[in-house]
Amino acid sequence: MRIIRTAIKLRPAKLAFLITMVLSGMTSRVNAGEYFNPELLEVGNAGGAKADLSAYEAGAQAPGIYHVDIVLNEQVVDTRDVEFSTQTRSPGESHLQPCLSVAQLKEWGVKTELFPALANSQDCVDFAAIPLAAADFQFSVQRLVLSIPQAALQPKARGYVAPELWDEGITAALLNYNISAANSSNRGNSPVDNSNSQYANLRPGINMGPWRLRNYTTWSRDDKGVAEWDSVYTYVQRDIIPLKAQLTAGDSSAPANVFDSIPFRGLQLASDDDMLPDSLKGYAPVVRGIARTNAQVTIRQNGYQIYQNYVAPGAFEISDMYPTGGAGDLDVTIKETDGSEQRFTVPFAALPVLQREGRFKYSVTGGQYRSYDSQVNKTPFAQATGIYGLAHGFTLFGGIQGASHYHSLALGGGKNMGELGALSLDVIQARSKPDRESSSQGQSWRVRYSKNVTDTGTNFAIAGYRYSTRGYYAMQEVLDTYSTSGTVQDRRRNRTELTMSQTLWKNAGAIMISAVREDYWNSARTMSSWSAGYNGSWKAINYGLTYTYSKNGSDGAGQGTRYYDKDQQLVFNISVPLSALMPDTWVNYTMNNSKMSGTTHQVGINGTALENHSLNWNVQEGYGAGDVGNTGNASADYKGTYGEVTTGYGYDKFSKRMNYGLAGGIIAHADGVTLTQPLGETNVLIKAPGVEGVSIQNQSGAKTDWRGYTSASNLTPFRKNDVALRTSTLPDDAELELTTQTVIPTRGAIVRAEYIANVGQRILLTLARTNGQPVPFGAVVTIDDTDVQGSIVGDNGQVYLTGMRENNQLAIRWGNDAAQQCHTAFALPQHSTGIQIMSAQCR
């Protein structure tokens, strides 16, 4: 119900009445027989009409529909509109009773079948049918608190949301795009050639009911003008709710929890842990690296290029890559402006294989092997895996793989060891026939360990070791040999990986370690990549130190390109806020020492600006020893209503470069087309017709467009997500009945969150009846032909109204008799702004 605020002078009698009402509302009960005489409100108005105060005589609020949080046994279970009616407990004592249905109680976990008397209720259940149950409406905070004995409730895991509440979303077509380009030219007598490169990342899709059609396509053109299209995947997917699984048809990658992930084109049914309460989330790596100059960063997974962007000199971190639907190490290439390249690998580490007791997780995959190399044969294969949780923290898992030239069987077990962490061990026995080689067989042993302890500040740790015998081949290694090129990949012998972070004692910062090392049976080379870092702060000053080592075993062949096959780098950085002089601004210094290319220094200033920090900017100037010389760069990133724009300029001894990018999303839906910021996997379409320029909470730069539409992408599937509009950004002529909506999307859905806005003039209206007397205090005013809830008349017939049009008709009621009702009509002055003060006669 609308809270009315009016600037009104109250006579002492009316002020005493209001104070008494407030005090009575603060008590848990009102003594029987208390009565407020409405005559006190009309002192000095002889013959005036009397307000009907029956709804307030016992300290109760007016009955009606209220938007409330439902709290069941101290846990918020829902937020919705609930109708309340006045019920009398004893003579002179009444309260508001919620109207709840049997279906709603069942939805919140009440065992309604145990209480047959509940079934006798039509629309509103009688809480007396549940022994010791109670409902308390806390009006001041709009909370409906339900108390129900635990024996009457279904056991529910924390965070559980019933599948009946999942929203499959609207029918829509969508497009996510990310376009970047760079133009480079040489400086002076530099041997570096002029170059232009472009990259586009396109992710179109269609949603229809539970079905999701998705495509991931990239386009790139290098500095030699060679253009290349690459389709990472195209698939159709939907939830299979009874099986708690996802059905995928098309291009995707098999899970990597038992076997190595393998890209395929075919059909897959796989469990989706996000459908379960308190499920374990998948692990996604963060790419960290160090650039000596204004560099281009390219990331590939399973051979497919999934990311390309430009970074300034110094340490960088990339955590915004779009998920590819599979696993596999990330191959990172940093191309410097002098033409040299750094290459390293970021492990896509996997957690120990564990499941809760009684939980069965599975995947069944069948189709053709889908290599990024078009010369590799599309060999049919099948794979099935299963993981089952046993008692006492044990897990048993295994799987089978089969193709015309390959067969393997996996078996393993895991154990949750409590404070000691989690451990799993597995072995794969494989028999294979590589192309143009004899048959062989062998085993691959793997052990994985993880520990996550909040008390000690160990945020995350993954350690893994794998050993493969000489005769062992992974399926992908065998299938890659069946190609027209006849290429034989290196076969892994040993692999060790580690990823962890540790918070130190109070105010001492944190350390981070990441490492991966591999060697091979058919090659003398080894691959190593590891880094260690420390980050700390003192007051508002942040600082860090990072060491990186990379050894890739590259042969250096690359048409004149110089590769840093083995390098060590040490980076120190410090950031100091300038809040006293420039809010949201920092000055920073970075030192980068490379064994291959000497030492560089950068000093810069960066910050955020505009509303909701929608603009990020950075300016740096540096100097490097040896061949580097002077360097400089400036960049800006703006997130707006219709997308995200980035631009940057950099120079060094060899060249100068201008790079720019554009990213965003497009949603075509029943109400039209909406341009937005980049979309995520699961999104919400915000609909607030007629309200332009309203910001979204926790979505930097996002605002409703000229029609009142926009989107938000930070949603978690199968969970309750609160989508809130920032009321401080509402236009002067608009008010919202609700500013927060709760949505529960399925994976990949575009759900709609609709907000009802009262758009129009605001007026402080004085209402008088035909006899000249003001409309009684407490009368309810409603606007004809609208869904806007009523407003309450204050002293001297004054009422505050919003959403008023040029011509308006009002209905006023202060009782049930015809003599206690009247109507009025009036017109607003044209081109008026602000709050209008007007009078009208009620007939």
mmCIF file of N, CA and C in Angstrom, residues 526-627:
data_model
loop_
_atom_site.group_PDB
_atom_site.id
_atom_site.type_symbol
_atom_site.label_atom_id
_atom_site.label_comp_id
_atom_site.label_asym_id
_atom_site.label_seq_id
_atom_site.Cartn_x
_atom_site.Cartn_y
_atom_site.Cartn_z
ATOM 1 N N THR A 526 59.928 -30.203 -22.447
ATOM 2 C CA THR A 526 59.033 -30.103 -21.293
ATOM 3 C C THR A 526 58.316 -28.760 -21.347
ATOM 4 N N MET A 527 57.165 -28.720 -20.716
ATOM 5 C CA MET A 527 56.395 -27.484 -20.610
ATOM 6 C C MET A 527 56.216 -27.161 -19.129
ATOM 7 N N SER A 528 56.597 -25.953 -18.735
ATOM 8 C CA SER A 528 56.425 -25.514 -17.357
ATOM 9 C C SER A 528 55.899 -24.091 -17.353
ATOM 10 N N SER A 529 54.975 -23.831 -16.463
ATOM 11 C CA SER A 529 54.443 -22.484 -16.318
ATOM 12 C C SER A 529 53.959 -22.333 -14.885
ATOM 13 N N TRP A 530 54.566 -21.396 -14.159
ATOM 14 C CA TRP A 530 54.102 -21.204 -12.799
ATOM 15 C C TRP A 530 54.340 -19.770 -12.363
ATOM 16 N N SER A 531 53.554 -19.357 -11.405
ATOM 17 C CA SER A 531 53.663 -17.992 -10.889
ATOM 18 C C SER A 531 53.338 -17.992 -9.407
ATOM 19 N N ALA A 532 53.945 -17.033 -8.716
ATOM 20 C CA ALA A 532 53.684 -16.831 -7.294
ATOM 21 C C ALA A 532 53.508 -15.339 -7.067
ATOM 22 N N GLY A 533 52.517 -14.977 -6.291
ATOM 23 C CA GLY A 533 52.237 -13.565 -6.083
ATOM 24 C C GLY A 533 51.843 -13.254 -4.661
ATOM 25 N N TYR A 534 52.050 -12.016 -4.299
ATOM 26 C CA TYR A 534 51.647 -11.526 -2.982
ATOM 27 C C TYR A 534 50.920 -10.205 -3.175
ATOM 28 N N ASN A 535 49.792 -10.047 -2.508
ATOM 29 C CA ASN A 535 49.039 -8.800 -2.533
ATOM 30 C C ASN A 535 48.727 -8.382 -1.109
ATOM 31 N N GLY A 536 48.915 -7.119 -0.822
ATOM 32 C CA GLY A 536 48.642 -6.597 0.512
ATOM 33 C C GLY A 536 48.147 -5.164 0.443
ATOM 34 N N SER A 537 47.822 -4.617 1.577
ATOM 35 C CA SER A 537 47.340 -3.242 1.646
ATOM 36 C C SER A 537 47.701 -2.636 2.990
ATOM 37 N N TRP A 538 47.868 -1.336 2.993
ATOM 38 C CA TRP A 538 48.079 -0.561 4.211
ATOM 39 C C TRP A 538 47.195 0.671 4.123
ATOM 40 N N LYS A 539 46.200 0.695 5.032
ATOM 41 C CA LYS A 539 45.139 1.704 4.936
ATOM 42 C C LYS A 539 44.493 1.573 3.555
ATOM 43 N N ALA A 540 44.548 2.609 2.722
ATOM 44 C CA ALA A 540 43.919 2.532 1.399
ATOM 45 C C ALA A 540 44.933 2.284 0.293
ATOM 46 N N ILE A 541 46.186 2.002 0.653
ATOM 47 C CA ILE A 541 47.242 1.771 -0.331
ATOM 48 C C ILE A 541 47.346 0.270 -0.604
ATOM 49 N N ASN A 542 47.292 -0.114 -1.879
ATOM 50 C CA ASN A 542 47.399 -1.517 -2.280
ATOM 51 C C ASN A 542 48.724 -1.751 -2.995
ATOM 52 N N TYR A 543 49.316 -2.912 -2.747
ATOM 53 C CA TYR A 543 50.593 -3.218 -3.382
ATOM 54 C C TYR A 543 50.674 -4.721 -3.627
ATOM 55 N N GLY A 544 51.569 -5.103 -4.534
ATOM 56 C CA GLY A 544 51.694 -6.516 -4.865
ATOM 57 C C GLY A 544 53.020 -6.836 -5.517
ATOM 58 N N LEU A 545 53.394 -8.105 -5.430
ATOM 59 C CA LEU A 545 54.634 -8.592 -6.027
ATOM 60 C C LEU A 545 54.333 -9.936 -6.686
ATOM 61 N N THR A 546 54.710 -10.087 -7.973
ATOM 62 C CA THR A 546 54.403 -11.306 -8.726
ATOM 63 C C THR A 546 55.652 -11.804 -9.441
ATOM 64 N N TYR A 547 55.894 -13.100 -9.347
ATOM 65 C CA TYR A 547 56.995 -13.738 -10.063
ATOM 66 C C TYR A 547 56.407 -14.782 -11.007
ATOM 67 N N THR A 548 56.866 -14.789 -12.264
ATOM 68 C CA THR A 548 56.363 -15.718 -13.272
ATOM 69 C C THR A 548 57.527 -16.398 -13.985
ATOM 70 N N TYR A 549 57.392 -17.706 -14.151
ATOM 71 C CA TYR A 549 58.375 -18.489 -14.883
ATOM 72 C C TYR A 549 57.647 -19.281 -15.962
ATOM 73 N N SER A 550 58.169 -19.281 -17.175
ATOM 74 C CA SER A 550 57.539 -20.038 -18.260
ATOM 75 C C SER A 550 58.609 -20.699 -19.108
ATOM 76 N N LYS A 551 58.338 -21.960 -19.419
ATOM 77 C CA LYS A 551 59.209 -22.744 -20.296
ATOM 78 C C LYS A 551 58.301 -23.614 -21.142
ATOM 79 N N ASN A 552 58.316 -23.390 -22.460
ATOM 80 C CA ASN A 552 57.314 -24.007 -23.310
ATOM 81 C C ASN A 552 57.880 -25.025 -24.284
ATOM 82 N N GLY A 553 59.198 -25.154 -24.357
ATOM 83 C CA GLY A 553 59.756 -26.167 -25.242
ATOM 84 C C GLY A 553 59.500 -25.905 -26.706
ATOM 85 N N SER A 554 59.255 -24.646 -27.084
ATOM 86 C CA SER A 554 58.973 -24.333 -28.484
ATOM 87 C C SER A 554 60.256 -24.436 -29.300
ATOM 88 N N ASP A 555 60.117 -24.814 -30.565
ATOM 89 C CA ASP A 555 61.294 -24.912 -31.435
ATOM 90 C C ASP A 555 61.673 -23.559 -32.019
ATOM 91 N N GLY A 556 60.848 -22.529 -31.738
ATOM 92 C CA GLY A 556 61.179 -21.192 -32.201
ATOM 93 C C GLY A 556 60.830 -20.930 -33.638
ATOM 94 N N ALA A 557 60.301 -21.924 -34.356
ATOM 95 C CA ALA A 557 59.942 -21.726 -35.759
ATOM 96 C C ALA A 557 58.710 -20.851 -35.835
ATOM 97 N N GLY A 558 58.734 -19.838 -36.668
ATOM 98 C CA GLY A 558 57.576 -18.969 -36.781
ATOM 99 C C GLY A 558 57.769 -17.859 -37.772
ATOM 100 N N GLN A 559 58.467 -18.122 -38.871
ATOM 101 C CA GLN A 559 58.624 -17.160 -39.955
ATOM 102 C C GLN A 559 59.218 -15.847 -39.436
ATOM 103 N N GLY A 560 60.296 -15.951 -38.705
ATOM 104 C CA GLY A 560 60.989 -14.757 -38.243
ATOM 105 C C GLY A 560 60.516 -14.237 -36.909
ATOM 106 N N THR A 561 59.455 -14.764 -36.381
ATOM 107 C CA THR A 561 58.968 -14.304 -35.089
ATOM 108 C C THR A 561 59.891 -14.786 -33.979
ATOM 109 N N ARG A 562 60.234 -13.900 -33.037
ATOM 110 C CA ARG A 562 61.094 -14.272 -31.930
ATOM 111 C C ARG A 562 60.238 -14.718 -30.748
ATOM 112 N N TYR A 563 60.430 -15.939 -30.314
ATOM 113 C CA TYR A 563 59.663 -16.478 -29.194
ATOM 114 C C TYR A 563 60.503 -16.433 -27.924
ATOM 115 N N TYR A 564 59.865 -16.020 -26.830
ATOM 116 C CA TYR A 564 60.508 -16.139 -25.528
ATOM 117 C C TYR A 564 60.115 -17.494 -24.965
ATOM 118 N N ASP A 565 60.900 -18.513 -25.366
ATOM 119 C CA ASP A 565 60.564 -19.878 -24.987
ATOM 120 C C ASP A 565 60.778 -20.103 -23.493
ATOM 121 N N LYS A 566 61.715 -19.388 -22.904
ATOM 122 C CA LYS A 566 62.001 -19.542 -21.483
ATOM 123 C C LYS A 566 62.266 -18.162 -20.915
ATOM 124 N N ASP A 567 61.450 -17.766 -19.953
ATOM 125 C CA ASP A 567 61.582 -16.419 -19.421
ATOM 126 C C ASP A 567 61.183 -16.410 -17.952
ATOM 127 N N GLN A 568 61.745 -15.438 -17.237
ATOM 128 C CA GLN A 568 61.376 -15.191 -15.847
ATOM 129 C C GLN A 568 61.090 -13.704 -15.694
ATOM 130 N N GLN A 569 60.008 -13.389 -15.005
ATOM 131 C CA GLN A 569 59.617 -11.999 -14.835
ATOM 132 C C GLN A 569 59.228 -11.735 -13.387
ATOM 133 N N LEU A 570 59.604 -10.560 -12.917
ATOM 134 C CA LEU A 570 59.261 -10.115 -11.575
ATOM 135 C C LEU A 570 58.578 -8.755 -11.688
ATOM 136 N N VAL A 571 57.394 -8.637 -11.102
ATOM 137 C CA VAL A 571 56.618 -7.408 -11.213
ATOM 138 C C VAL A 571 56.262 -6.906 -9.819
ATOM 139 N N PHE A 572 56.512 -5.624 -9.591
ATOM 140 C CA PHE A 572 56.071 -4.968 -8.359
ATOM 141 C C PHE A 572 55.130 -3.836 -8.738
ATOM 142 N N ASN A 573 54.004 -3.736 -8.026
ATOM 143 C CA ASN A 573 53.056 -2.651 -8.312
ATOM 144 C C ASN A 573 52.515 -2.092 -7.004
ATOM 145 N N ILE A 574 52.193 -0.810 -7.039
ATOM 146 C CA ILE A 574 51.615 -0.131 -5.881
ATOM 147 C C ILE A 574 50.597 0.889 -6.373
ATOM 148 N N SER A 575 49.483 1.016 -5.652
ATOM 149 C CA SER A 575 48.404 1.928 -6.031
ATOM 150 C C SER A 575 48.029 2.763 -4.812
ATOM 151 N N VAL A 576 48.016 4.092 -4.994
ATOM 152 C CA VAL A 576 47.725 5.028 -3.904
ATOM 153 C C VAL A 576 46.505 5.867 -4.287
ATOM 154 N N PRO A 577 45.472 5.901 -3.451
ATOM 155 C CA PRO A 577 44.278 6.699 -3.793
ATOM 156 C C PRO A 577 44.532 8.191 -3.654
ATOM 157 N N LEU A 578 43.855 8.958 -4.498
ATOM 158 C CA LEU A 578 43.917 10.416 -4.453
ATOM 159 C C LEU A 578 42.566 10.984 -4.022
ATOM 160 N N SER A 579 41.931 10.302 -3.072
ATOM 161 C CA SER A 579 40.569 10.688 -2.690
ATOM 162 C C SER A 579 40.485 12.112 -2.173
ATOM 163 N N ALA A 580 41.565 12.621 -1.562
ATOM 164 C CA ALA A 580 41.524 13.983 -1.034
ATOM 165 C C ALA A 580 41.486 15.020 -2.144
ATOM 166 N N LEU A 581 42.063 14.697 -3.295
ATOM 167 C CA LEU A 581 42.114 15.651 -4.409
ATOM 168 C C LEU A 581 41.108 15.307 -5.504
ATOM 169 N N MET A 582 41.020 14.028 -5.856
ATOM 170 C CA MET A 582 40.145 13.574 -6.929
ATOM 171 C C MET A 582 39.473 12.280 -6.484
ATOM 172 N N PRO A 583 38.185 12.299 -6.202
ATOM 173 C CA PRO A 583 37.488 11.082 -5.761
ATOM 174 C C PRO A 583 37.568 9.987 -6.837
ATOM 175 N N ASP A 584 37.621 8.739 -6.376
ATOM 176 C CA ASP A 584 37.642 7.575 -7.260
ATOM 177 C C ASP A 584 38.808 7.617 -8.246
ATOM 178 N N THR A 585 39.969 8.074 -7.755
ATOM 179 C CA THR A 585 41.158 8.175 -8.594
ATOM 180 C C THR A 585 42.355 7.619 -7.828
ATOM 181 N N TRP A 586 43.246 6.928 -8.548
ATOM 182 C CA TRP A 586 44.426 6.331 -7.943
ATOM 183 C C TRP A 586 45.649 6.620 -8.799
ATOM 184 N N VAL A 587 46.785 6.791 -8.150
ATOM 185 C CA VAL A 587 48.060 6.871 -8.854
ATOM 186 C C VAL A 587 48.783 5.557 -8.623
ATOM 187 N N ASN A 588 49.462 5.046 -9.662
ATOM 188 C CA ASN A 588 50.062 3.730 -9.564
ATOM 189 C C ASN A 588 51.455 3.711 -10.177
ATOM 190 N N TYR A 589 52.245 2.769 -9.679
ATOM 191 C CA TYR A 589 53.594 2.564 -10.199
ATOM 192 C C TYR A 589 53.804 1.061 -10.380
ATOM 193 N N THR A 590 54.443 0.691 -11.510
ATOM 194 C CA THR A 590 54.720 -0.707 -11.805
ATOM 195 C C THR A 590 56.156 -0.862 -12.281
ATOM 196 N N MET A 591 56.856 -1.837 -11.709
ATOM 197 C CA MET A 591 58.197 -2.208 -12.163
ATOM 198 C C MET A 591 58.149 -3.639 -12.670
ATOM 199 N N ASN A 592 58.663 -3.850 -13.892
ATOM 200 C CA ASN A 592 58.658 -5.166 -14.526
ATOM 201 C C ASN A 592 60.087 -5.525 -14.920
ATOM 202 N N ASN A 593 60.611 -6.580 -14.307
ATOM 203 C CA ASN A 593 61.948 -7.041 -14.636
ATOM 204 C C ASN A 593 61.854 -8.386 -15.333
ATOM 205 N N SER A 594 62.353 -8.445 -16.571
ATOM 206 C CA SER A 594 62.325 -9.666 -17.364
ATOM 207 C C SER A 594 63.751 -10.113 -17.645
ATOM 208 N N LYS A 595 63.996 -11.427 -17.485
ATOM 209 C CA LYS A 595 65.327 -11.959 -17.736
ATOM 210 C C LYS A 595 65.717 -11.786 -19.198
ATOM 211 N N MET A 596 64.713 -11.824 -20.094
ATOM 212 C CA MET A 596 64.983 -11.738 -21.525
ATOM 213 C C MET A 596 65.072 -10.306 -22.021
ATOM 214 N N SER A 597 64.368 -9.365 -21.383
ATOM 215 C CA SER A 597 64.269 -8.025 -21.980
ATOM 216 C C SER A 597 64.527 -6.887 -21.003
ATOM 217 N N GLY A 598 65.105 -7.139 -19.828
ATOM 218 C CA GLY A 598 65.484 -6.062 -18.941
ATOM 219 C C GLY A 598 64.359 -5.551 -18.069
ATOM 220 N N THR A 599 64.491 -4.315 -17.642
ATOM 221 C CA THR A 599 63.576 -3.717 -16.663
ATOM 222 C C THR A 599 62.819 -2.554 -17.276
ATOM 223 N N THR A 600 61.538 -2.478 -16.976
ATOM 224 C CA THR A 600 60.707 -1.344 -17.398
ATOM 225 C C THR A 600 60.001 -0.774 -16.173
ATOM 226 N N HIS A 601 59.677 0.522 -16.263
ATOM 227 C CA HIS A 601 58.970 1.221 -15.189
ATOM 228 C C HIS A 601 57.790 1.961 -15.800
ATOM 229 N N GLN A 602 56.675 1.950 -15.110
ATOM 230 C CA GLN A 602 55.493 2.695 -15.545
ATOM 231 C C GLN A 602 54.904 3.440 -14.357
ATOM 232 N N VAL A 603 54.550 4.693 -14.600
ATOM 233 C CA VAL A 603 53.839 5.511 -13.624
ATOM 234 C C VAL A 603 52.557 5.981 -14.285
ATOM 235 N N GLY A 604 51.447 5.853 -13.571
ATOM 236 C CA GLY A 604 50.183 6.224 -14.197
ATOM 237 C C GLY A 604 49.152 6.672 -13.203
ATOM 238 N N ILE A 605 48.023 7.047 -13.744
ATOM 239 C CA ILE A 605 46.877 7.458 -12.949
ATOM 240 C C ILE A 605 45.628 6.850 -13.583
ATOM 241 N N ASN A 606 44.747 6.329 -12.746
ATOM 242 C CA ASN A 606 43.533 5.711 -13.263
ATOM 243 C C ASN A 606 42.380 6.006 -12.315
ATOM 244 N N GLY A 607 41.173 5.800 -12.799
ATOM 245 C CA GLY A 607 40.017 6.080 -11.957
ATOM 246 C C GLY A 607 38.717 5.713 -12.630
ATOM 247 N N THR A 608 37.648 6.019 -11.938
ATOM 248 C CA THR A 608 36.292 5.814 -12.441
ATOM 249 C C THR A 608 35.555 7.140 -12.401
ATOM 250 N N ALA A 609 34.554 7.266 -13.240
ATOM 251 C CA ALA A 609 33.802 8.521 -13.304
ATOM 252 C C ALA A 609 32.373 8.222 -13.754
ATOM 253 N N LEU A 610 31.582 9.249 -13.738
ATOM 254 C CA LEU A 610 30.187 9.226 -14.127
ATOM 255 C C LEU A 610 29.355 8.403 -13.144
ATOM 256 N N GLU A 611 28.055 8.437 -13.364
ATOM 257 C CA GLU A 611 27.129 7.774 -12.451
ATOM 258 C C GLU A 611 27.357 6.271 -12.417
ATOM 259 N N ASN A 612 27.357 5.717 -11.205
ATOM 260 C CA ASN A 612 27.493 4.276 -10.998
ATOM 261 C C ASN A 612 28.808 3.742 -11.563
ATOM 262 N N HIS A 613 29.837 4.607 -11.615
ATOM 263 C CA HIS A 613 31.185 4.224 -12.074
ATOM 264 C C HIS A 613 31.146 3.576 -13.460
ATOM 265 N N SER A 614 30.403 4.167 -14.360
ATOM 266 C CA SER A 614 30.256 3.585 -15.691
ATOM 267 C C SER A 614 31.451 3.839 -16.601
ATOM 268 N N LEU A 615 32.350 4.755 -16.220
ATOM 269 C CA LEU A 615 33.533 5.047 -17.034
ATOM 270 C C LEU A 615 34.786 4.694 -16.254
ATOM 271 N N ASN A 616 35.645 3.873 -16.854
ATOM 272 C CA ASN A 616 36.959 3.554 -16.296
ATOM 273 C C ASN A 616 38.020 4.112 -17.235
ATOM 274 N N TRP A 617 39.015 4.790 -16.683
ATOM 275 C CA TRP A 617 40.054 5.383 -17.521
ATOM 276 C C TRP A 617 41.424 5.129 -16.901
ATOM 277 N N ASN A 618 42.468 5.201 -17.758
ATOM 278 C CA ASN A 618 43.816 4.901 -17.310
ATOM 279 C C ASN A 618 44.813 5.614 -18.222
ATOM 280 N N VAL A 619 45.818 6.254 -17.639
ATOM 281 C CA VAL A 619 46.895 6.921 -18.382
ATOM 282 C C VAL A 619 48.217 6.494 -17.758
ATOM 283 N N GLN A 620 49.174 6.053 -18.588
ATOM 284 C CA GLN A 620 50.463 5.589 -18.095
ATOM 285 C C GLN A 620 51.598 6.119 -18.960
ATOM 286 N N GLU A 621 52.744 6.327 -18.317
ATOM 287 C CA GLU A 621 53.966 6.687 -19.014
ATOM 288 C C GLU A 621 55.086 5.848 -18.409
ATOM 289 N N GLY A 622 55.979 5.330 -19.284
ATOM 290 C CA GLY A 622 57.010 4.442 -18.769
ATOM 291 C C GLY A 622 58.304 4.537 -19.522
ATOM 292 N N TYR A 623 59.299 3.838 -18.958
ATOM 293 C CA TYR A 623 60.615 3.762 -19.600
ATOM 294 C C TYR A 623 61.175 2.377 -19.368
ATOM 295 N N GLY A 624 61.809 1.823 -20.407
ATOM 296 C CA GLY A 624 62.385 0.494 -20.302
ATOM 297 C C GLY A 624 63.822 0.480 -20.751
ATOM 298 N N ALA A 625 64.627 -0.358 -20.093
ATOM 299 C CA ALA A 625 66.033 -0.480 -20.451
ATOM 300 C C ALA A 625 66.186 -1.237 -21.765
ATOM 301 N N GLY A 626 67.342 -1.121 -22.346
ATOM 302 C CA GLY A 626 67.643 -1.866 -23.570
ATOM 303 C C GLY A 626 66.852 -1.369 -24.758
ATOM 304 N N ASP A 627 66.196 -2.301 -25.450
ATOM 305 C CA ASP A 627 65.487 -1.963 -26.678
ATOM 306 C C ASP A 627 64.100 -1.372 -26.436
#
